[in-house]
CSV table of C-alpha atoms and ligand atoms in Angstrom, one decimal:
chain,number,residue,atom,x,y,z
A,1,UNK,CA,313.5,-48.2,134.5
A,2,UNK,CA,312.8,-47.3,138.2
A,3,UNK,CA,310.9,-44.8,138.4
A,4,UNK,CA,311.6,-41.2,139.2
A,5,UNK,CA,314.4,-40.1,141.8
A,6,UNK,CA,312.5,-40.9,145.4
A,7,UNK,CA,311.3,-38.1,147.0
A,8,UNK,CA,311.0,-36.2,143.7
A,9,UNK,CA,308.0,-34.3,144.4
A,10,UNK,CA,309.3,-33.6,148.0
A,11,UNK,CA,312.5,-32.7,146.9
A,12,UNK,CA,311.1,-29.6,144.7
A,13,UNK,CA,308.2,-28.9,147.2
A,14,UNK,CA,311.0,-27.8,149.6
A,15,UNK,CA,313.4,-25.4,150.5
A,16,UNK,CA,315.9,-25.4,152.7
A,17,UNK,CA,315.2,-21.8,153.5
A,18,UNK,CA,311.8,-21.8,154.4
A,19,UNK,CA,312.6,-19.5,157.9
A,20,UNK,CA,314.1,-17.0,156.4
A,21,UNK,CA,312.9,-14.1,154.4
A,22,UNK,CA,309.6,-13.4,157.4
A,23,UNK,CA,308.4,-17.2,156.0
A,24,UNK,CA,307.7,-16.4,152.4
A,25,UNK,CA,307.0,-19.4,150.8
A,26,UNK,CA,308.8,-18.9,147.3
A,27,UNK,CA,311.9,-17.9,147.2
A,28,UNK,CA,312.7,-13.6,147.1
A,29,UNK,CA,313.7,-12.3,144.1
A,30,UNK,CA,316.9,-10.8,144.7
A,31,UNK,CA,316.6,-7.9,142.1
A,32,UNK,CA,319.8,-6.2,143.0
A,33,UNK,CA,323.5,-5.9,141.2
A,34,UNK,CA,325.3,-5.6,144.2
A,35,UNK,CA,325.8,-6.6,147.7
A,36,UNK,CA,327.3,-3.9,150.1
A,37,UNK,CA,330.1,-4.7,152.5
A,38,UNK,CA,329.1,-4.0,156.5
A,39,UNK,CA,332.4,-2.9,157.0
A,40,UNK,CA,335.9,-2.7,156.1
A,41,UNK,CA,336.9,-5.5,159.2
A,42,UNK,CA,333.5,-7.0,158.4
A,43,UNK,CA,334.0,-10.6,157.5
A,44,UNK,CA,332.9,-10.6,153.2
A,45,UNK,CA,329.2,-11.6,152.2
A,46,UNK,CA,329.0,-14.5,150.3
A,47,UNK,CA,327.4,-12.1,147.5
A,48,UNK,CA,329.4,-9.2,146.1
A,49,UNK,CA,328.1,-8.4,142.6
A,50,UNK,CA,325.5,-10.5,140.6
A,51,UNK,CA,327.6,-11.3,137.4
A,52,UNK,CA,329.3,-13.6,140.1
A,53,UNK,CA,326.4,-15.0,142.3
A,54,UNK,CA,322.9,-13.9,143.1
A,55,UNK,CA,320.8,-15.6,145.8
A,56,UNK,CA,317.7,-16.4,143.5
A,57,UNK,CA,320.0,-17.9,141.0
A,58,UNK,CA,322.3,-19.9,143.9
A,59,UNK,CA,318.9,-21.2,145.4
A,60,UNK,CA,318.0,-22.3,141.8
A,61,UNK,CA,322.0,-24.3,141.4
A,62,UNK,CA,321.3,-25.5,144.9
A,63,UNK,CA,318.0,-27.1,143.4
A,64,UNK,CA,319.1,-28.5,140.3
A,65,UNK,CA,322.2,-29.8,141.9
A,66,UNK,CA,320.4,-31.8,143.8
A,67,UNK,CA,318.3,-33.0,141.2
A,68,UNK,CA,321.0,-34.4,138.8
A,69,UNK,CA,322.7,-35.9,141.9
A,70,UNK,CA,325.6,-33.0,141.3
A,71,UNK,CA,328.0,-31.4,143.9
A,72,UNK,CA,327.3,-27.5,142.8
A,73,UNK,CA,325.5,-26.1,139.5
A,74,UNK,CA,326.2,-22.9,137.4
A,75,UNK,CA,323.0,-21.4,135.6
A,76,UNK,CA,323.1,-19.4,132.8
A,77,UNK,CA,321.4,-16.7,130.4
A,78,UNK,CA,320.6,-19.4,127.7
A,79,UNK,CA,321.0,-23.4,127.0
A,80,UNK,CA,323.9,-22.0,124.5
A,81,UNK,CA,325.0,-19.9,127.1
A,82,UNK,CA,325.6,-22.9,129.5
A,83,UNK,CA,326.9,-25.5,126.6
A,84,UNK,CA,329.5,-22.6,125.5
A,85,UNK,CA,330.8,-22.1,128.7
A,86,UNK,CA,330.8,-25.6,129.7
A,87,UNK,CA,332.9,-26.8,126.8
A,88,UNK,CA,335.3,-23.3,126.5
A,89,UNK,CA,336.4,-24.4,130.4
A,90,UNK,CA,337.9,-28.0,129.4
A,91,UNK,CA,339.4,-26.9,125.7
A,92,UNK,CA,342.9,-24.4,124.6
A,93,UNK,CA,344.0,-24.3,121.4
A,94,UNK,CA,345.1,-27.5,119.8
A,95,UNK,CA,342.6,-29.4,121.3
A,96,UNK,CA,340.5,-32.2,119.5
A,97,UNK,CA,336.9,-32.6,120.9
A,98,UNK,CA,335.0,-36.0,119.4
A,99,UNK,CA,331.0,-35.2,119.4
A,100,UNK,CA,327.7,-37.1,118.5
A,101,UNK,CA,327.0,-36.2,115.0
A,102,UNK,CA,323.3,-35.5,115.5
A,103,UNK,CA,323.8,-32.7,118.3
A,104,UNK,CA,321.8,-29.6,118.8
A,105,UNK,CA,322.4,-27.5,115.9
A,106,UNK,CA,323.3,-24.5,117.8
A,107,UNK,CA,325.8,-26.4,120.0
A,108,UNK,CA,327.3,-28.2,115.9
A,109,UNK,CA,327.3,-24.6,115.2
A,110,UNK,CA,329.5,-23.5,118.4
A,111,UNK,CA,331.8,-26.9,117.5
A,112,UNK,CA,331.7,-26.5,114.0
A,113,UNK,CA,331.7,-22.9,113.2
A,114,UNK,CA,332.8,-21.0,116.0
A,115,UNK,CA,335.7,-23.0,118.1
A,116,UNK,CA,338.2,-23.4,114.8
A,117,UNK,CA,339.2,-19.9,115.0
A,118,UNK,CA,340.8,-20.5,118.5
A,119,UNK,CA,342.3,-23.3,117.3
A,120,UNK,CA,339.6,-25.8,118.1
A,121,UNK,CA,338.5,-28.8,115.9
A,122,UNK,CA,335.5,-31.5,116.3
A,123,UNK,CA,335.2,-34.7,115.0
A,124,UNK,CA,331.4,-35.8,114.4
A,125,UNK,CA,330.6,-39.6,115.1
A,126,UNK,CA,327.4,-41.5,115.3
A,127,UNK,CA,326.9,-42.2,118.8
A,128,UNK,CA,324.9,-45.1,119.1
A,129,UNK,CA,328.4,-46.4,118.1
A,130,UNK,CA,331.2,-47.1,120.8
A,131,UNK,CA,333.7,-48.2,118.4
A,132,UNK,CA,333.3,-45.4,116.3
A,133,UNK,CA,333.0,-43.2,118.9
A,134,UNK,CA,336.5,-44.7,120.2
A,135,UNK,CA,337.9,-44.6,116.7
A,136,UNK,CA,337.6,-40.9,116.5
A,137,UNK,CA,339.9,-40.5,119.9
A,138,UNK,CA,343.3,-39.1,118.6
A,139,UNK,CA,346.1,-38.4,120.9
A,140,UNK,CA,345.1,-34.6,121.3
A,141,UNK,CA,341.1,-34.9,122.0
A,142,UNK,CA,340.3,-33.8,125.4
A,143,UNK,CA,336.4,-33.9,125.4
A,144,UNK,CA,333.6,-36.0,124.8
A,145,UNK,CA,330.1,-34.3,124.1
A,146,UNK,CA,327.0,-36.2,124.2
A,147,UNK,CA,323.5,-35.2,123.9
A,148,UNK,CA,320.9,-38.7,124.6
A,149,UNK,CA,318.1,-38.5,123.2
A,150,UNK,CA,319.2,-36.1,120.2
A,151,UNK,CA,316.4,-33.7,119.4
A,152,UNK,CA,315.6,-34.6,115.6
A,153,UNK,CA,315.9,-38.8,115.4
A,154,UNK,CA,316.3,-39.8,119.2
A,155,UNK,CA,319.1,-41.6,119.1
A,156,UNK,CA,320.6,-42.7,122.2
A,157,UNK,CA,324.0,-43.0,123.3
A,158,UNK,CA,325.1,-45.8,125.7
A,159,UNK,CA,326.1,-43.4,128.6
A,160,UNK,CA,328.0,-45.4,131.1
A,161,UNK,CA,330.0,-47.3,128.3
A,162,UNK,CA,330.7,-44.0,126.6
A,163,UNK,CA,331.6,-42.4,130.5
A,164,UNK,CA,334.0,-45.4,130.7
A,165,UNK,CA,335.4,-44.9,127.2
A,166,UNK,CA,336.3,-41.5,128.2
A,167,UNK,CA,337.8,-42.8,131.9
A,168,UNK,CA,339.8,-44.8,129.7
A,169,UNK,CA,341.1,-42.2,127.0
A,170,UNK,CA,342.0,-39.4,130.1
A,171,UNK,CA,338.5,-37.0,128.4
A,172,UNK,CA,336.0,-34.6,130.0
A,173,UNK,CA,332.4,-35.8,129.3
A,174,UNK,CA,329.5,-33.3,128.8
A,175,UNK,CA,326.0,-34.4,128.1
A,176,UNK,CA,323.4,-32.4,127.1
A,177,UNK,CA,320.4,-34.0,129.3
A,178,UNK,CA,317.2,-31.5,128.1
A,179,UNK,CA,314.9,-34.0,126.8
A,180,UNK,CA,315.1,-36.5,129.6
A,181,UNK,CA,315.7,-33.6,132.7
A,182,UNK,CA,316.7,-35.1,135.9
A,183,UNK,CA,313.4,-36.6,136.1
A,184,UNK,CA,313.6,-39.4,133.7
A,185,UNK,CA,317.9,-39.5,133.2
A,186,UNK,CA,320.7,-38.7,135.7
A,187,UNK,CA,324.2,-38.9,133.9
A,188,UNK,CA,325.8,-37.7,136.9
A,189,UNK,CA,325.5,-41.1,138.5
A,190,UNK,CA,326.3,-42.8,134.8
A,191,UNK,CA,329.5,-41.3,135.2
A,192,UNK,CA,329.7,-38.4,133.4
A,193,UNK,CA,331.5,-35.2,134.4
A,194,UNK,CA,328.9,-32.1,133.5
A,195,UNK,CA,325.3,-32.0,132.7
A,196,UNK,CA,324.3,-29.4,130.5
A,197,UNK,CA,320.3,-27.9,130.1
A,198,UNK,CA,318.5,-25.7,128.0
A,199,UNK,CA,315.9,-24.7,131.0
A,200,UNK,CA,313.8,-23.1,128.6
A,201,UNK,CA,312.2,-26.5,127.6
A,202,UNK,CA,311.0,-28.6,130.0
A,203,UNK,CA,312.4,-27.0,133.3
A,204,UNK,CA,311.0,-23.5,132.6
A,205,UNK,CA,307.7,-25.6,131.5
A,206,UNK,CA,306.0,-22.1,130.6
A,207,UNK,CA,307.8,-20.8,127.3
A,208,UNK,CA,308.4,-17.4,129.2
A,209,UNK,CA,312.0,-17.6,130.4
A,210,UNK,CA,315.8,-18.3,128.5
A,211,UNK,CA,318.1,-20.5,130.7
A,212,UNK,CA,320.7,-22.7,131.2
A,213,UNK,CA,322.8,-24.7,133.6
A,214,UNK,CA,325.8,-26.6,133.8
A,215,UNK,CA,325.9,-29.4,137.1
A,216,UNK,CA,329.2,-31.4,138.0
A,217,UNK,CA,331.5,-31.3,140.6
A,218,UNK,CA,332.1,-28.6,143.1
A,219,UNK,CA,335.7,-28.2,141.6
A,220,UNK,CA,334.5,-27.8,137.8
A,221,UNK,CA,331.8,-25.4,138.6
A,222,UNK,CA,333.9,-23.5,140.5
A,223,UNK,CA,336.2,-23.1,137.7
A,224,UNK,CA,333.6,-22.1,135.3
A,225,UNK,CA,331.7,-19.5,137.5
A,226,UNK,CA,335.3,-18.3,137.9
A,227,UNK,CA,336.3,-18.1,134.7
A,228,UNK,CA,333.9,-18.1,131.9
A,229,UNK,CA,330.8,-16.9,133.9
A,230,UNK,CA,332.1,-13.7,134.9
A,231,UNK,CA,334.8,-13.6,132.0
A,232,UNK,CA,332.0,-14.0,129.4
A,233,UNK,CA,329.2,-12.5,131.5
A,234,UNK,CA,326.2,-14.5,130.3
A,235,UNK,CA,324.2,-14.9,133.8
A,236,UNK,CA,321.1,-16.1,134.6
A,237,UNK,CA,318.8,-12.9,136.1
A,238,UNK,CA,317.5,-13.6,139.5
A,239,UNK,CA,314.1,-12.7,138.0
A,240,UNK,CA,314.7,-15.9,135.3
A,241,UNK,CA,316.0,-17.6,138.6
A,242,UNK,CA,312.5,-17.2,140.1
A,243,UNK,CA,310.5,-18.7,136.9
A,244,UNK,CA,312.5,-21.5,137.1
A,245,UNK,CA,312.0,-22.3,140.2
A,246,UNK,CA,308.3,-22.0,139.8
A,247,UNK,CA,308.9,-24.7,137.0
A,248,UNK,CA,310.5,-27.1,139.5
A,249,UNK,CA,308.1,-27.2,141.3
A,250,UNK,CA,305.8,-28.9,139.2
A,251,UNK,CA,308.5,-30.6,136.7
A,252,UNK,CA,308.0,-34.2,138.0
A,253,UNK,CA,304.4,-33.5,137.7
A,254,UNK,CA,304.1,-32.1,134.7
A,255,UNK,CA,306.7,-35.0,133.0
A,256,UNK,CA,304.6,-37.6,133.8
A,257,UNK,CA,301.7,-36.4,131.6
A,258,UNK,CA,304.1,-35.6,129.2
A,259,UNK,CA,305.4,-39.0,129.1
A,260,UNK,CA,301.5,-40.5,129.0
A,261,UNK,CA,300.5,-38.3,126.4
A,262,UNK,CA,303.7,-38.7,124.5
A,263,UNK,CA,303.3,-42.9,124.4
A,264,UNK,CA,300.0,-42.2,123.7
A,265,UNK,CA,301.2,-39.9,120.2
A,266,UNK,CA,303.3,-42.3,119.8
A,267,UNK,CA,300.8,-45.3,120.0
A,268,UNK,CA,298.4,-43.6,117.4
A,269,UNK,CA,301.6,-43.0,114.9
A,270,UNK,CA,302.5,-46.0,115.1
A,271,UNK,CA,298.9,-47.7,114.1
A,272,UNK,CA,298.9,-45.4,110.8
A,273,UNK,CA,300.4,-47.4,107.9
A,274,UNK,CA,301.2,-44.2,105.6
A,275,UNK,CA,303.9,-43.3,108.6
A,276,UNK,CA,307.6,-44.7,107.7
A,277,UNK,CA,309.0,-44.5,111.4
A,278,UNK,CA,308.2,-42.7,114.8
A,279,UNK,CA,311.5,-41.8,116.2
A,280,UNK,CA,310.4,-42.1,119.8
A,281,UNK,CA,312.6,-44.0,122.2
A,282,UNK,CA,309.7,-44.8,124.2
A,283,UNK,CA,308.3,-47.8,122.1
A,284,UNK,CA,308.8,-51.4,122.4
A,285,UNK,CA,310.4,-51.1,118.8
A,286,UNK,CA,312.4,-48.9,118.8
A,287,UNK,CA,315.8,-50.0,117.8
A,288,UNK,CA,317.5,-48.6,121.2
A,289,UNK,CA,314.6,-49.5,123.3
A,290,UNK,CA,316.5,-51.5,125.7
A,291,UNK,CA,319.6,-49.2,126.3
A,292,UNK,CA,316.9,-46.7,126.8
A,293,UNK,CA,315.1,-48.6,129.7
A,294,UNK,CA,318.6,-49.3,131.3
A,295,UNK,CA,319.3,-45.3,131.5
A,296,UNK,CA,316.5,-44.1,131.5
A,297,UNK,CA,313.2,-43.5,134.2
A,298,UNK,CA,310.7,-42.7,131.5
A,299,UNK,CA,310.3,-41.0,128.1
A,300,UNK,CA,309.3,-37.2,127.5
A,301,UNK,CA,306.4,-36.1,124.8
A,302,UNK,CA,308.8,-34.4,121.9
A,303,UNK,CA,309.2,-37.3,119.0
A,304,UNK,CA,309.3,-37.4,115.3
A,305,UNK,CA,308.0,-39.1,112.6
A,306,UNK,CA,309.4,-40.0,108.8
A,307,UNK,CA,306.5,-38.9,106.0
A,308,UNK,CA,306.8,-40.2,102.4
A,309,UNK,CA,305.1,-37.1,101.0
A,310,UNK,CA,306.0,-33.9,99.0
A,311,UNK,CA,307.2,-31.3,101.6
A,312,UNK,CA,304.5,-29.0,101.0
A,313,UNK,CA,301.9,-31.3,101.8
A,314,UNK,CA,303.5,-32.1,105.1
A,315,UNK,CA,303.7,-28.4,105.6
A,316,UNK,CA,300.2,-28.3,104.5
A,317,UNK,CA,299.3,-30.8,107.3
A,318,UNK,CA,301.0,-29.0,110.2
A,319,UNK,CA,299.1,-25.3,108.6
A,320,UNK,CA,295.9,-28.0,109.4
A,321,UNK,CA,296.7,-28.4,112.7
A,322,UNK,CA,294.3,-26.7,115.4
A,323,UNK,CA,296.4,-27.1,118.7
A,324,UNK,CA,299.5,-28.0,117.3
A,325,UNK,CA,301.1,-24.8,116.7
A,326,UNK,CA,304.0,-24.1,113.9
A,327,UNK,CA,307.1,-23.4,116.4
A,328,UNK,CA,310.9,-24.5,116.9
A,329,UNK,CA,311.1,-25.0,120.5
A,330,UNK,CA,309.7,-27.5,122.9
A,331,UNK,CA,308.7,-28.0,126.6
A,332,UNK,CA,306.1,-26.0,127.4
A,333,UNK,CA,302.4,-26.2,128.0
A,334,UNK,CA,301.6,-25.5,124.1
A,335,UNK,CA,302.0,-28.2,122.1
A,336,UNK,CA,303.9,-27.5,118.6
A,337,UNK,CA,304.7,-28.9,115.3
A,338,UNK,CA,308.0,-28.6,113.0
A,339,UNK,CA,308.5,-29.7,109.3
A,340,UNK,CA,311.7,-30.1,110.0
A,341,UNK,CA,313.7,-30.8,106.2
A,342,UNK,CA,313.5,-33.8,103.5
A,343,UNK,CA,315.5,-36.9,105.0
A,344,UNK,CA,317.5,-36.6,102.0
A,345,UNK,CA,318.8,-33.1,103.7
A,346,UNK,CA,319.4,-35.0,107.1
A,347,UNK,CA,322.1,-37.3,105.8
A,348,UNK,CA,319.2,-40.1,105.2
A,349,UNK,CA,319.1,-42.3,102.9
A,350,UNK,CA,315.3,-43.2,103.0
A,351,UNK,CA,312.5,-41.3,100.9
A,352,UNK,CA,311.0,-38.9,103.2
A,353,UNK,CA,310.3,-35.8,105.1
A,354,UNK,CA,311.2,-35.4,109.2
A,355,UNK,CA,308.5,-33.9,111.1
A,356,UNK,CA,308.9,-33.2,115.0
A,357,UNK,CA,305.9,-33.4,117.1
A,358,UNK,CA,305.7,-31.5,120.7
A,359,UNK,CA,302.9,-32.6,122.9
A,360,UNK,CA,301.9,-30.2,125.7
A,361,UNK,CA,299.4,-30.3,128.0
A,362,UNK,CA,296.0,-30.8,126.1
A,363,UNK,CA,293.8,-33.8,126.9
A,364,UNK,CA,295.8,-36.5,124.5
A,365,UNK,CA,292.3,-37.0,122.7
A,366,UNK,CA,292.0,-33.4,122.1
A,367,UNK,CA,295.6,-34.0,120.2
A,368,UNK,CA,295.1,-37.2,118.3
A,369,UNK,CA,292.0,-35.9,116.8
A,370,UNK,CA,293.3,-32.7,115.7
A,371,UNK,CA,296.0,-34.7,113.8
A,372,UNK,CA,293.5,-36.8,112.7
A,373,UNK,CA,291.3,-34.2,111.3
A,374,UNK,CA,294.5,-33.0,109.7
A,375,UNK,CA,295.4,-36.4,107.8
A,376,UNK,CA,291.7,-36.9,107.0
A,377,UNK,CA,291.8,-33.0,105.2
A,378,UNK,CA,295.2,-33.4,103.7
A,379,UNK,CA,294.6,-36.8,102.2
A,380,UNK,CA,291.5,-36.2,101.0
A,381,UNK,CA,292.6,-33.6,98.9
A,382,UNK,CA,296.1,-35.2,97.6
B,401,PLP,C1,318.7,-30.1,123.0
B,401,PLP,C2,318.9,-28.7,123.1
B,401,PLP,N1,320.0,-28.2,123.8
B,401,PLP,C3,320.3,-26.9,123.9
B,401,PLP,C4,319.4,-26.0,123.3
B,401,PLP,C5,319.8,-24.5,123.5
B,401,PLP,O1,319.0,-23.9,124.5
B,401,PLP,P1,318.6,-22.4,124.5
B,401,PLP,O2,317.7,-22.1,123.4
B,401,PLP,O3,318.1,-22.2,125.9
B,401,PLP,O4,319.9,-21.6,124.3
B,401,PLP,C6,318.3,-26.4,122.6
B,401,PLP,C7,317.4,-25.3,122.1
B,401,PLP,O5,316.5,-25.6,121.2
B,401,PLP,C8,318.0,-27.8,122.5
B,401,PLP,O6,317.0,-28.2,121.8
């Protein structure tokens, strides 16, 4: 680990157009769905028609481009919006894609449930292992989709050997990098081709705006805004554009409290002997600790934790909660809590339920003692 990108802070404290637009100091919403022409001979604006490009949204691809150490970006209405498109431009039909078994369920969904019709199929691997990883390769697969962390257990993926695997095999590799954001992971310079985000975690920071973005080379983003961004239409708003700037611009800040108050969650799980397993990369134990310190600049504040209790008393505990809220998402300022399903349901062997744990921006104390007061009410009464 070495630290965040240098000049991080600097980086999303600047723009390069600072002079322009009479010196306002964030960037103008560009509310508009069209660009007129000056004139018939006039040389074309850059901008024609926002379902192709918008100025708020180019300044925001400008910005995260630079942050994942890309060539261009392509944002998006939605994380799914971004994934979709990202894996549509490298597959036709008859194409095999190989993906980490513990993906996103929406993007499974897309792989699993969607892409057959056209012809489509995925093969799910664990992807903590290269040799199965490699075994699933067949003749026809073009892609390689990685998501490191995953978002229920936190497994890791070894990202330059899998990058080199794909080298190897002639494949495409996609990671989905929303947990770490270019702050703490840059797969870009791991070797991978495209970085995929849900910008409504961590990016957005404020649970008010949907995005997405796809980063990579000038060439594959140009084939993507050509093609499936104004084929398939889902764009990014230039008034989404502008809350996600405003969340750049304290990311780096705001993910290093996240990653103190999430080693400090994970700290106090760890010291309570009725918890099976924090799932947090983060700790010295954990079983892919050291491939996460190669990769990796720091750790973010969304973990899980394995229970050996009934469900509903789990679900009793998170009710119990006072700042953790019930909620699905992650990355903003409000912390949350999800019973996520018995491990049995998970494909786990062990006895157990999965419960994810978002930590936002309280005071960590605040936190720990309202899980505390939780425990103490919950076991009380069992
Ligand atoms: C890891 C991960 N990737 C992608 C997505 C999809 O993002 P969105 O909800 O912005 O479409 C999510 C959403 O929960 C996610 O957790």
């Amino acid at each position: 680990m070495s630290g965040m990108k240098p000049a991080i802070y600097t980086t999303v404290a600047h723009d390069e157009h600072d002079e322009r637009h009479h010196g306002a100091v964030t960037f103008p919403i560009y509310q508009n769905t069209l660009f007129s022409f000056a004139g018939y001979h006039q040389p074309a604006n850059p901008y024609t028609y926002s379902r192709g490009t918008n100025p708020t949204v180019r300044e925001l691809e400008r910005k995260l481009a630079e942050l994942e150490g890309g060539e261009d970006a392509r944002c998006c209405a939605s994380g799914m919006a971004a994934i979709s498109a990202a894996i549509l431009s490298r597959v036709q039909a008859g194409d095999h894609i190989v993906c980490v078994d513990q993906v996103y369920t929406g993007t499974r969904a897309f792989l699993e449930g969607w892409l057959p019709r056209f012809g489509v199929s995925t093969t799910f691997v664990n992807g903590a292992s290269l040799p199965d990883l490699e075994a699933a390769t067949l003749e026809h697969t073009v892609l390689l989709y990685l998501e490191s962390p995953t978002s229920f257990f936190f497994e890791l993926q070894d990202i330059a050997a899998c990058a080199a695997l794909a080298k190897r095999r002639g494949l495409t590799t996609i990671l989905d990098n929303s947990w770490a954001t270019p702050c703490f992971q840059r797969p870009l310079e791991l070797g991978v081709d495209l970085v995929v985000h849900s910008l409504t975690k961590y990016v957005g920071g404020h649970s008010d705006a949907l995005g997405g973005a796809v980063i990579g080379s000038r060439d594959n983003i140009r084939r993507i805004l050509e093609k499936e961004g104004v084929l398939l239409g889902g764009v990014m708003t230039a008034h989404t554009a502008s809350l996600m700037l405003r969340g750049l611009r304290t990311l780096p800040l705001r993910m290093e409290r996240y990653r103190q108050t999430g080693r400090i969650v994970a700290d106090y799980l760890s010291g309570l002997a009725f918890i099976n397993r924090i799932n947090y990369p983060g700790l010295p134990n954990h079983p892919q600790h050291k491939l996460a310190i190669q990769q990796m600049d720091g750790f973010g504040s969304l973990l899980s934790f394995e229970w050996d209790v009934p469900l509903e008393q789990a679900q009793a505990w998170a009710d119990a909660l006072r700042y953790y809220r019930n909620g699905c998402s992650w990355g903003g300022y409000e912390s949350l809590v999800l019973v996520i399903a018995p491990l049995s349901e998970l494909g786990r062997s062990e006895p157990g339920i999965l419960v994810r744990l978002y930590s936002g921006l309280e005071e960590p104390q605040a936190l720990i003692d309202d899980m505390a007061n939780a425990f103490a009410a919950i076991l009380a009464g069992a």
